[in-house]
Coordinates of C-alpha atoms in Angstrom, one line a residue:
M9 CA -23.2 19.8 43.7
D10 CA -20.2 22.0 43.4
T11 CA -17.6 21.5 40.7
A12 CA -14.2 23.2 40.3
I13 CA -14.0 25.7 37.7
P14 CA -11.6 24.2 35.2
N15 CA -9.5 27.5 35.1
E16 CA -9.2 28.2 38.7
P17 CA -6.7 26.8 41.1
N18 CA -7.6 24.2 43.4
N19 CA -6.4 24.7 46.6
K20 CA -6.6 21.3 47.9
H21 CA -4.8 19.6 45.3
P22 CA -2.3 22.4 43.5
G23 CA -2.0 22.2 39.9
L24 CA -5.1 20.4 39.5
G25 CA -8.1 22.3 38.0
R26 CA -5.7 24.8 35.8
R27 CA -4.6 23.8 32.3
K28 CA -0.8 23.3 31.7
T29 CA 0.5 24.8 28.9
R30 CA 3.8 24.6 27.2
G31 CA 6.3 27.5 26.7
L32 CA 7.0 26.4 23.3
P33 CA 5.0 24.6 20.5
K34 CA 4.6 20.8 20.3
G35 CA 6.6 18.7 18.2
R36 CA 10.1 19.5 16.1
Q37 CA 10.6 22.8 15.2
L38 CA 11.6 24.1 11.6
D39 CA 15.2 25.0 11.3
L40 CA 15.4 27.7 8.7
T41 CA 18.9 26.4 7.8
S42 CA 17.6 23.1 7.1
L43 CA 14.6 24.4 5.2
A44 CA 17.2 26.6 2.8
E45 CA 19.3 23.0 2.3
V46 CA 16.1 21.1 1.2
Q47 CA 14.8 24.0 -1.0
E48 CA 18.0 24.6 -2.8
L49 CA 18.3 20.6 -3.4
L50 CA 14.5 20.3 -4.5
G51 CA 15.1 23.1 -6.9
D52 CA 12.1 23.8 -9.3
R53 CA 11.0 20.2 -9.0
S54 CA 7.4 19.2 -7.9
R55 CA 6.5 18.9 -4.4
Q56 CA 3.6 17.0 -5.2
P57 CA 3.3 13.8 -2.3
D58 CA 3.8 11.2 -4.7
L59 CA 7.5 12.5 -5.1
L60 CA 8.3 12.1 -1.6
I61 CA 10.5 8.9 -2.3
E62 CA 12.1 10.9 -5.0
H63 CA 12.9 13.6 -2.8
L64 CA 14.0 11.3 0.1
H65 CA 16.7 9.8 -2.3
L66 CA 18.0 13.2 -2.8
L67 CA 18.6 14.0 0.5
Q68 CA 20.1 10.6 1.3
D69 CA 22.5 10.9 -1.5
R70 CA 23.3 14.2 -1.1
Y71 CA 24.1 13.8 2.8
H72 CA 24.5 10.2 3.0
A73 CA 21.9 9.9 5.3
L74 CA 18.3 11.4 6.2
H75 CA 19.1 14.0 9.1
A76 CA 15.7 14.6 11.5
R77 CA 16.1 18.4 11.0
H78 CA 15.8 17.8 7.2
L79 CA 12.8 15.3 7.3
V80 CA 11.0 18.3 9.5
A81 CA 12.3 20.8 6.6
L82 CA 11.0 18.2 3.6
A83 CA 7.6 17.6 5.6
Y84 CA 7.0 21.3 5.8
E85 CA 7.9 22.1 2.3
M86 CA 6.0 19.2 0.5
R87 CA 2.9 20.5 3.1
L88 CA 2.8 16.8 4.6
A89 CA 2.8 15.8 8.5
L90 CA 6.0 14.8 9.5
V91 CA 4.9 11.7 10.7
E92 CA 3.8 10.8 6.9
V93 CA 7.6 11.6 6.0
Y94 CA 8.9 9.7 8.7
E95 CA 6.8 6.6 8.2
V96 CA 8.0 6.1 4.5
A97 CA 11.7 7.0 5.3
S98 CA 11.9 4.4 7.7
F99 CA 10.0 1.6 5.8
Y100 CA 12.7 1.2 3.1
A101 CA 16.3 -0.4 3.6
H102 CA 18.3 2.2 1.5
F103 CA 17.2 5.3 4.0
D104 CA 19.2 5.9 6.9
I105 CA 17.6 8.2 9.4
V106 CA 19.7 9.7 11.8
M107 CA 17.8 11.4 14.9
D108 CA 19.0 14.2 17.0
G109 CA 22.4 13.2 18.9
E110 CA 22.9 9.9 16.9
V111 CA 26.0 9.3 14.8
A112 CA 25.5 9.6 10.8
P113 CA 26.7 6.4 9.1
P114 CA 30.2 6.8 7.1
P115 CA 29.8 8.7 3.6
L116 CA 30.5 5.1 2.0
T117 CA 28.3 1.9 2.4
I118 CA 29.5 -1.4 1.0
R119 CA 26.3 -3.9 1.0
V120 CA 27.0 -7.5 1.0
C121 CA 24.7 -9.6 -0.7
D122 CA 23.4 -12.6 1.8
S123 CA 21.0 -14.5 -0.7
L124 CA 21.2 -17.6 -1.4
T125 CA 23.3 -18.0 -4.7
C126 CA 25.9 -15.6 -3.1
E127 CA 25.9 -17.3 0.1
L128 CA 27.0 -20.4 -1.8
K129 CA 29.5 -18.8 -3.5
G130 CA 31.0 -17.7 -0.1
G131 CA 29.2 -14.0 0.6
A132 CA 29.4 -14.9 4.1
D133 CA 33.3 -14.8 4.4
L134 CA 33.0 -11.6 2.3
F135 CA 31.0 -9.8 4.9
Y136 CA 33.3 -10.6 7.7
G137 CA 36.4 -10.3 6.1
L138 CA 35.5 -6.8 4.6
P139 CA 35.5 -4.7 7.8
D140 CA 39.0 -5.3 8.4
A141 CA 40.3 -4.5 4.8
V142 CA 38.6 -1.3 4.2
G143 CA 38.9 0.1 7.6
P144 CA 36.3 1.9 9.9
N145 CA 35.5 4.9 7.6
V146 CA 33.6 2.7 5.5
R147 CA 30.3 0.8 6.4
V148 CA 29.7 -3.0 5.5
I149 CA 26.2 -4.0 6.0
R150 CA 24.4 -7.2 4.6
A151 CA 21.7 -6.8 1.8
P152 CA 19.4 -8.9 -0.2
C153 CA 19.7 -10.1 -3.5
M154 CA 21.3 -7.6 -6.1
G155 CA 20.3 -9.4 -9.2
A156 CA 24.0 -10.4 -10.2
C157 CA 23.4 -14.2 -9.0
H158 CA 25.2 -15.5 -11.8
N159 CA 28.5 -13.3 -10.9
A160 CA 28.1 -14.0 -7.3
P161 CA 29.2 -13.2 -4.9
A162 CA 27.9 -9.7 -5.1
V163 CA 28.6 -6.2 -3.1
A164 CA 27.5 -3.0 -3.9
I165 CA 30.2 0.0 -3.2
G166 CA 27.7 3.0 -3.0
H167 CA 25.6 2.6 -6.0
A168 CA 28.2 0.6 -7.9
L169 CA 27.5 -3.2 -8.3
H170 CA 30.7 -5.1 -8.0
E171 CA 30.3 -8.7 -9.1
H172 CA 32.5 -12.2 -8.6
A173 CA 33.6 -10.0 -5.5
T174 CA 36.6 -10.9 -3.2
V175 CA 37.9 -9.3 -0.2
E176 CA 41.0 -8.1 -2.5
N177 CA 39.1 -6.8 -5.3
V178 CA 36.6 -4.7 -3.4
K179 CA 39.6 -3.2 -1.5
A180 CA 41.2 -2.4 -4.7
A181 CA 37.9 -0.8 -5.9
V182 CA 37.1 1.3 -2.6
D183 CA 40.9 2.3 -2.8
A184 CA 40.4 4.0 -6.2
G185 CA 36.9 5.3 -5.8
H186 CA 35.1 3.1 -8.0
T187 CA 31.8 4.1 -6.3
H188 CA 29.4 4.9 -9.4
P189 CA 27.7 2.6 -11.6
H190 CA 29.4 1.1 -14.7
I191 CA 27.2 1.6 -17.6
P192 CA 27.9 -1.7 -20.1
D193 CA 27.7 -1.4 -24.0
Y194 CA 23.7 -1.3 -25.0
H195 CA 22.0 -1.4 -28.5
G196 CA 21.2 2.6 -28.3
F197 CA 18.4 4.5 -30.0
D198 CA 20.4 5.2 -33.4
D199 CA 21.3 1.5 -34.0
Y200 CA 17.8 0.2 -32.4
R201 CA 15.9 2.7 -35.1
A202 CA 18.3 1.7 -38.3
G203 CA 17.1 -2.0 -37.3
G204 CA 13.5 -0.8 -37.6
G205 CA 12.5 -0.3 -34.2
Y206 CA 9.7 2.2 -33.2
K207 CA 8.2 1.8 -36.5
L208 CA 5.6 -0.7 -35.3
L209 CA 4.8 2.3 -32.7
E210 CA 4.8 5.2 -35.2
E211 CA 2.3 2.4 -37.3
C212 CA -0.1 2.5 -34.1
L213 CA 0.2 6.3 -33.2
D214 CA -0.7 7.1 -37.4
G215 CA -3.6 4.6 -37.6
T216 CA -1.9 2.0 -39.8
R217 CA -2.1 -0.5 -37.1
D218 CA -5.7 -1.0 -35.6
L219 CA -6.1 -1.8 -31.7
E220 CA -8.2 -5.0 -32.4
G221 CA -5.3 -6.5 -34.8
I222 CA -2.8 -5.6 -31.8
L223 CA -4.8 -7.6 -29.0
T224 CA -5.8 -10.5 -31.1
T225 CA -2.3 -11.0 -32.2
L226 CA -1.0 -11.2 -28.5
E227 CA -3.8 -13.1 -27.6
G228 CA -3.1 -15.7 -30.3
S229 CA 0.4 -15.8 -29.2
S230 CA -0.4 -17.0 -25.4
L231 CA 2.0 -14.6 -24.0
R232 CA 1.5 -14.6 -20.5
G233 CA 2.8 -11.9 -17.6
L234 CA 6.4 -13.1 -17.3
G235 CA 6.9 -11.3 -13.6
G236 CA 5.3 -14.4 -12.0
A237 CA 1.9 -14.3 -12.1
G238 CA 1.5 -15.4 -15.7
F239 CA -1.8 -13.8 -16.5
P240 CA -2.7 -13.6 -20.4
T241 CA -1.3 -10.5 -21.7
G242 CA -3.8 -9.6 -24.4
R243 CA -6.3 -10.4 -22.2
K244 CA -5.2 -8.0 -19.5
W245 CA -4.9 -4.9 -22.2
R246 CA -8.4 -5.3 -23.3
F247 CA -9.9 -5.6 -19.5
V248 CA -8.0 -2.5 -18.9
R249 CA -9.1 -0.8 -22.2
A250 CA -12.8 -1.4 -21.3
E251 CA -12.6 0.2 -18.1
P252 CA -13.6 4.4 -18.2
G253 CA -10.8 6.7 -18.3
P254 CA -8.4 8.4 -17.3
R255 CA -6.7 5.2 -17.4
L256 CA -2.6 4.8 -16.4
M257 CA 0.1 2.1 -17.0
A258 CA 2.8 1.1 -14.6
I259 CA 5.9 -1.3 -15.3
N260 CA 7.2 -3.3 -12.5
G261 CA 10.6 -3.3 -12.6
D262 CA 11.4 -4.3 -9.2
E263 CA 12.8 -7.9 -9.7
G264 CA 13.8 -8.6 -6.3
E265 CA 13.3 -12.5 -6.0
P266 CA 16.3 -14.2 -5.2
G267 CA 18.0 -15.7 -8.5
T268 CA 16.3 -13.4 -10.7
F269 CA 18.1 -10.9 -13.2
K270 CA 16.6 -11.4 -16.3
D271 CA 15.1 -7.8 -16.3
R272 CA 18.4 -6.4 -15.8
H273 CA 19.7 -8.3 -18.8
Y274 CA 17.4 -7.0 -21.2
L275 CA 17.7 -3.2 -19.9
E276 CA 21.2 -3.5 -20.0
T277 CA 21.3 -4.7 -23.6
D278 CA 18.4 -3.5 -25.4
P279 CA 16.3 -1.2 -23.5
N280 CA 14.8 0.4 -26.9
R281 CA 12.7 -2.6 -27.7
F282 CA 11.5 -2.5 -24.1
L283 CA 10.4 1.1 -24.2
E284 CA 8.7 0.4 -27.8
G285 CA 6.4 -2.2 -26.1
T286 CA 5.8 -0.2 -23.3
L287 CA 4.7 2.9 -25.3
I288 CA 2.4 0.3 -27.6
G289 CA 0.9 -0.7 -24.1
A290 CA 0.3 2.7 -23.3
W291 CA -1.1 3.2 -26.9
A292 CA -3.6 0.3 -26.4
V293 CA -5.2 1.3 -22.9
E294 CA -4.8 5.4 -23.7
A295 CA -2.7 5.7 -20.7
T296 CA -2.1 9.0 -19.9
D297 CA 1.1 8.5 -18.1
V298 CA 3.4 5.6 -17.8
Y299 CA 5.2 4.8 -14.8
I300 CA 8.4 2.9 -14.6
Y301 CA 9.0 1.6 -11.3
L302 CA 12.8 0.2 -11.4
R303 CA 14.7 -1.2 -8.3
D304 CA 17.3 0.9 -6.6
E305 CA 19.9 -1.9 -7.0
Y306 CA 19.6 -1.2 -10.7
P307 CA 21.5 2.6 -10.8
Q308 CA 22.8 1.6 -14.2
C309 CA 20.0 0.3 -16.0
R310 CA 18.2 3.7 -14.4
E311 CA 20.9 5.7 -16.2
I312 CA 20.6 3.9 -19.4
L313 CA 16.7 4.6 -19.2
D314 CA 17.0 8.1 -18.7
R315 CA 19.2 8.7 -21.7
E316 CA 17.2 6.8 -24.0
I317 CA 13.6 8.0 -22.8
A318 CA 15.0 11.5 -23.4
R319 CA 15.7 10.4 -27.2
V320 CA 12.4 8.8 -27.1
E321 CA 11.0 12.2 -26.3
Q322 CA 13.0 14.3 -28.3
A323 CA 12.0 12.2 -31.6
G324 CA 8.3 12.7 -30.8
L325 CA 7.6 9.0 -30.0
S326 CA 5.8 9.3 -26.6
R327 CA 3.3 12.1 -27.3
H328 CA 0.8 10.2 -26.7
T329 CA 1.6 9.8 -23.2
K330 CA 3.9 11.0 -20.4
I331 CA 6.8 8.8 -19.2
H332 CA 8.0 9.3 -15.7
M333 CA 10.7 7.3 -13.7
R334 CA 10.2 6.1 -10.0
R335 CA 13.1 5.1 -8.0
G336 CA 12.6 1.7 -5.5
A337 CA 14.2 2.1 -2.4
G338 CA 15.5 -1.2 -1.0
A339 CA 11.8 -3.1 -0.5
Y340 CA 10.8 -6.7 -2.4
I341 CA 7.5 -6.3 -1.4
C342 CA 7.2 -3.6 -4.0
G343 CA 7.6 -6.3 -6.4
E344 CA 3.8 -7.1 -5.4
E345 CA 1.9 -5.1 -7.7
S346 CA -0.2 -3.3 -5.1
A347 CA 2.8 -2.7 -2.9
M348 CA 4.4 -0.9 -6.0
L349 CA 1.7 1.0 -6.6
E350 CA 1.4 2.4 -3.2
S351 CA 5.4 3.1 -3.4
I352 CA 4.7 5.1 -6.5
E353 CA 2.3 7.1 -4.9
G354 CA 5.1 8.0 -2.5
K355 CA 3.9 5.9 0.7
R356 CA 5.1 2.8 2.2
G357 CA 4.9 -0.7 0.3
L358 CA 2.0 -2.3 2.0
P359 CA -0.1 -4.5 -0.3
R360 CA -3.6 -3.2 -0.6
H361 CA -6.5 -5.9 0.0
K362 CA -8.3 -7.2 -3.7
P363 CA -10.5 -6.7 -5.0
P364 CA -10.6 -4.0 -6.5
F365 CA -8.0 -5.0 -8.8
P366 CA -5.5 -2.6 -10.1
S367 CA -7.1 -2.9 -13.5
Q368 CA -10.4 -1.5 -12.2
V369 CA -9.2 0.9 -9.2
G370 CA -5.0 1.3 -9.6
L371 CA -2.6 4.3 -9.5
F372 CA -4.1 7.1 -8.1
G373 CA -7.4 5.3 -8.2
Q374 CA -7.5 5.0 -11.8
P375 CA -7.9 1.8 -13.8
T376 CA -4.3 0.9 -14.6
L377 CA -2.3 -1.5 -16.8
I378 CA 0.7 -3.4 -14.9
N379 CA 2.9 -5.2 -16.7
N380 CA 6.7 -6.5 -15.9
I381 CA 9.7 -5.2 -17.9
E382 CA 10.2 -8.6 -20.1
T383 CA 6.8 -9.3 -20.9
V384 CA 6.6 -5.8 -22.7
F385 CA 10.0 -6.4 -24.3
W386 CA 8.6 -8.9 -26.6
V387 CA 5.6 -7.0 -27.8
R388 CA 7.2 -5.9 -30.9
D389 CA 8.8 -9.2 -32.0
I390 CA 5.4 -11.2 -31.2
V391 CA 3.0 -8.7 -33.6
E392 CA 6.0 -8.1 -36.4
K393 CA 6.7 -11.5 -36.8
G394 CA 3.2 -13.0 -35.9
P395 CA 1.7 -15.2 -32.8
E396 CA 2.8 -18.3 -34.5
W397 CA 6.6 -17.2 -33.8
W398 CA 6.2 -17.1 -30.4
S399 CA 3.8 -20.1 -29.9
S400 CA 6.2 -22.2 -32.3
H401 CA 8.7 -22.6 -29.7
G402 CA 8.4 -24.7 -26.4
R403 CA 9.0 -28.2 -25.4
N404 CA 7.1 -31.0 -23.7
G405 CA 3.8 -29.5 -25.0
R406 CA 4.5 -26.4 -23.9
K407 CA 4.5 -23.0 -26.3
G408 CA 6.7 -19.7 -26.1
L409 CA 9.7 -19.0 -24.9
R410 CA 11.0 -18.0 -21.0
S411 CA 14.5 -16.1 -19.9
Y412 CA 15.4 -18.3 -17.3
S413 CA 17.8 -16.4 -14.9
V414 CA 19.7 -19.6 -13.9
S415 CA 22.6 -19.7 -11.0
G416 CA 24.2 -21.9 -8.3
H417 CA 26.5 -24.5 -9.2
V418 CA 26.0 -24.7 -13.2
K419 CA 29.5 -24.3 -15.2
E420 CA 27.9 -21.2 -17.3
P421 CA 25.1 -19.3 -15.2
G422 CA 23.3 -16.4 -16.8
V423 CA 20.0 -15.7 -18.4
K424 CA 19.1 -18.7 -20.6
L425 CA 16.5 -17.7 -23.5
A426 CA 15.0 -21.2 -24.0
P427 CA 11.6 -22.9 -25.2
A428 CA 9.4 -22.7 -22.6
G429 CA 8.9 -26.2 -20.9
V430 CA 12.3 -27.3 -20.9
T431 CA 13.5 -29.5 -17.8
I432 CA 16.0 -28.9 -15.5
T433 CA 18.2 -31.6 -17.0
E434 CA 17.8 -29.9 -20.5
L435 CA 18.7 -26.7 -19.2
I436 CA 21.8 -27.3 -17.3
D437 CA 22.9 -29.6 -20.1
E438 CA 22.4 -27.9 -23.3
F439 CA 22.3 -24.3 -21.8
C440 CA 24.5 -23.9 -19.1
G441 CA 27.6 -26.4 -19.7
G442 CA 26.6 -28.7 -17.4
M443 CA 27.0 -28.9 -13.5
E444 CA 30.4 -27.1 -11.9
D445 CA 33.1 -29.7 -11.6
G446 CA 33.2 -31.6 -8.3
H447 CA 29.6 -31.1 -7.6
T448 CA 26.7 -33.7 -8.1
F449 CA 23.2 -32.3 -9.1
K450 CA 21.1 -32.4 -5.8
G451 CA 18.1 -30.0 -6.3
Y452 CA 16.8 -26.7 -7.6
L453 CA 15.0 -23.8 -7.0
P454 CA 12.1 -23.7 -10.4
G455 CA 11.1 -20.3 -9.1
G456 CA 13.1 -18.5 -7.0
A457 CA 12.8 -18.4 -3.2
S458 CA 9.4 -18.5 -2.9
G459 CA 9.1 -20.7 -6.1
G460 CA 9.8 -24.2 -3.8
I461 CA 12.4 -26.7 -3.8
L462 CA 12.4 -29.9 -5.9
P463 CA 14.8 -32.6 -5.7
A464 CA 17.3 -34.1 -8.7
S465 CA 14.9 -37.1 -8.8
M466 CA 12.1 -34.9 -10.3
S467 CA 14.2 -33.6 -13.2
D468 CA 11.8 -34.4 -15.8
I469 CA 9.4 -31.8 -14.9
P470 CA 8.7 -29.3 -17.7
L471 CA 9.6 -25.8 -16.2
D472 CA 6.7 -23.5 -17.3
F473 CA 3.2 -22.1 -15.6
G474 CA 0.8 -24.6 -14.8
T475 CA 3.4 -27.8 -14.6
L476 CA 4.9 -27.1 -10.9
E477 CA 2.0 -26.4 -8.9
Q478 CA 0.9 -29.9 -8.2
H479 CA 4.1 -30.4 -6.9
G480 CA 3.7 -27.6 -4.4
C481 CA 6.1 -25.2 -6.4
F482 CA 5.7 -22.8 -9.2
I483 CA 7.5 -21.1 -12.0
G484 CA 7.2 -17.5 -11.3
S485 CA 9.8 -15.3 -13.0
A486 CA 11.8 -18.3 -13.9
A487 CA 15.0 -17.8 -11.5
V488 CA 16.5 -21.1 -11.5
V489 CA 18.9 -21.9 -8.6
V490 CA 20.9 -25.3 -9.0
L491 CA 22.2 -27.1 -5.7
S492 CA 24.4 -29.7 -5.5
D493 CA 25.8 -32.4 -2.9
K494 CA 28.0 -29.6 -1.4
D495 CA 25.0 -27.8 0.0
D496 CA 23.5 -28.0 3.5
M497 CA 19.6 -28.0 3.0
K498 CA 18.8 -26.7 6.2
R499 CA 21.4 -23.8 5.7
V500 CA 19.3 -23.4 2.5
G501 CA 16.2 -23.1 4.0
L502 CA 17.3 -20.6 6.9
N503 CA 18.8 -18.3 4.2
L504 CA 15.6 -18.3 2.1
M505 CA 13.2 -17.8 5.3
K506 CA 15.6 -15.0 6.9
F507 CA 15.1 -13.1 3.4
F508 CA 11.2 -13.1 3.9
E509 CA 11.6 -12.2 7.8
D510 CA 13.7 -8.9 6.9
E511 CA 11.4 -8.4 3.6
S512 CA 7.9 -8.9 5.4
C513 CA 6.3 -5.6 5.4
G514 CA 4.6 -6.3 8.7
Q515 CA 1.2 -5.3 7.9
C516 CA -0.4 -8.8 8.6
T517 CA 0.2 -10.9 11.8
P518 CA 0.5 -14.2 10.0
C519 CA 3.4 -13.1 8.0
R520 CA 5.0 -10.7 10.4
A521 CA 4.9 -12.8 13.3
G522 CA 5.1 -16.3 11.3
T523 CA 8.3 -15.6 9.6
E524 CA 10.2 -14.4 12.4
K525 CA 8.8 -17.9 14.3
A526 CA 9.8 -20.0 11.5
V527 CA 13.4 -18.5 11.5
K528 CA 13.7 -19.4 15.3
L529 CA 12.3 -22.9 14.6
L530 CA 14.7 -23.4 11.6
E531 CA 17.6 -22.2 13.9
Q532 CA 17.3 -25.1 16.2
P533 CA 19.8 -28.0 15.9
S534 CA 16.4 -30.3 15.0
W535 CA 13.5 -28.8 13.2
N536 CA 10.1 -29.3 14.8
Q537 CA 8.7 -30.4 11.3
P538 CA 5.0 -31.0 13.0
L539 CA 5.1 -27.2 14.2
L540 CA 6.6 -26.1 10.8
G541 CA 3.5 -27.6 9.0
E542 CA 1.0 -26.1 11.3
L543 CA 2.9 -22.8 11.0
A544 CA 2.8 -23.2 7.1
K545 CA -0.9 -23.8 7.0
V546 CA -1.8 -20.6 8.9
M547 CA 0.4 -18.2 6.8
T548 CA -0.4 -19.5 3.4
S549 CA -4.0 -19.2 4.2
A550 CA -4.2 -16.1 6.0
S551 CA -1.4 -13.8 5.0
I552 CA -2.4 -10.7 2.8
C553 CA 0.3 -11.1 -0.3
G554 CA 1.8 -13.7 -1.7
L555 CA 5.3 -13.1 0.3
G556 CA 3.4 -14.7 3.5
Q557 CA 1.6 -17.1 1.4
A558 CA 4.8 -18.4 -0.4
A559 CA 7.3 -18.1 2.2
M560 CA 7.0 -21.5 3.7
N561 CA 7.0 -23.0 0.2
P562 CA 10.9 -23.8 0.3
I563 CA 10.6 -25.4 3.9
K564 CA 7.4 -27.6 3.0
Q565 CA 9.6 -28.7 0.4
I566 CA 12.9 -29.7 2.1
M567 CA 10.6 -31.5 4.9
K568 CA 9.0 -33.7 2.0
H569 CA 12.1 -34.5 -0.2
F570 CA 15.5 -34.0 1.9
P571 CA 14.7 -35.7 5.1
E572 CA 18.2 -36.9 5.2
D573 CA 19.5 -33.4 5.6
L574 CA 17.4 -33.0 8.5
T575 CA 18.7 -36.0 10.7

């Protein structure tokens, strides 16, 4: 049987049989001017792949967008495939990709928080009123929680957080050029050392303190992870230390749960207490490197940490490990520990399947100790004052202290350091000055957007780990949002579900498709409760991580406890 020679012309079908070739190489071509701009911007910084997100931030900050020509140049400079750079840049909300022929966004962007407390306090009116006030040369967009729920509504003008925002004072700030973060007064390095700070760390480093004594003290105190999971801290440190080295440590500072702002509070007031706890943790597990992952919404906290870490290094207090700062880029999913590890590695924040757990195979494949900011903040106090000091606090049979981030319709919102196990009634009356005038207590979120919603009739439940699960809720990071008779529960549920829809990483179908479907069902005049119930079962049982598993919690609770709002 005769066959045509591939590279010979086919007379019967012209063009067939001859391989077509391009006159130019495939793909986007490197622009030397753009390469020079990228090289100048990066300077002598390392080009290692895990710094991709850091370098994308440099480009975004300098050019107010990520232009396609710069992405090509960055991929070339970092020896990465362009698709690797593009998929990361397109994953995070704080990066603006501008393709050829597209118009770049204005140099200044105002992000208006649309999470629950800000909406309760007039965030929607602010969003719709700002464009006309600030003019066409300023972009106004929606954004999720900024950690300013106690001072709602909030906006970010460039990188500057602006609280108690109104159309008038935001316009005035823009006109005055107040687009850089405000650094609050805080307890700095010298004052901290003068008060006995870093003495415990030095005792650990010089051998005065032994590891077993530190671990036993933490275990005896019953300190648990305060980022939301609640795993016993001493036991976690012991597990990681038992793994073969080298070992690493990662600090989760991505508190993106709507209603949460406690970590921000501690970084803005006493950052060295956090740093000392972190360095003791690194010593305990012999971590060669510590990575502090901080959400991009906290530029003021980043500047504080940069200053204080420099002082710590100059004093030789971090000689046993190397501290690295990593900047988030607007992705709530990176608060999930394995997604955070992916982001630190310069990748998209997609949660990993477990097992293996990060304590065994974590950052860069090494055993990794992961702690929340507030968890390590308490290490010094517990060790110096003894485990009994911590466990002596508590109410209603619970032990320890909790930093409750309280917002909503109370007279005095804010971070409330209170005994673990207080009830919502005690929290409102004793720590928050009562309900706002003209508002009657209706319900509350005990653990942020994913922790569920309970009615005022269930106000006697101790707020702590293990006390809320039987009611379909959990305490999480203790983000308490107080609702009143002025709040429409259907709007509350829709607001929370839109957040989860926006923040789903899209990796698994139950969460990606489920949150989108749920939003459409909740937008209907009448909720299809049987269908919502079926959807909740699928998402809860089949989603990869806690986002999809918990996204329907508030909806289930609204249908159960607030049927009068659904008619």
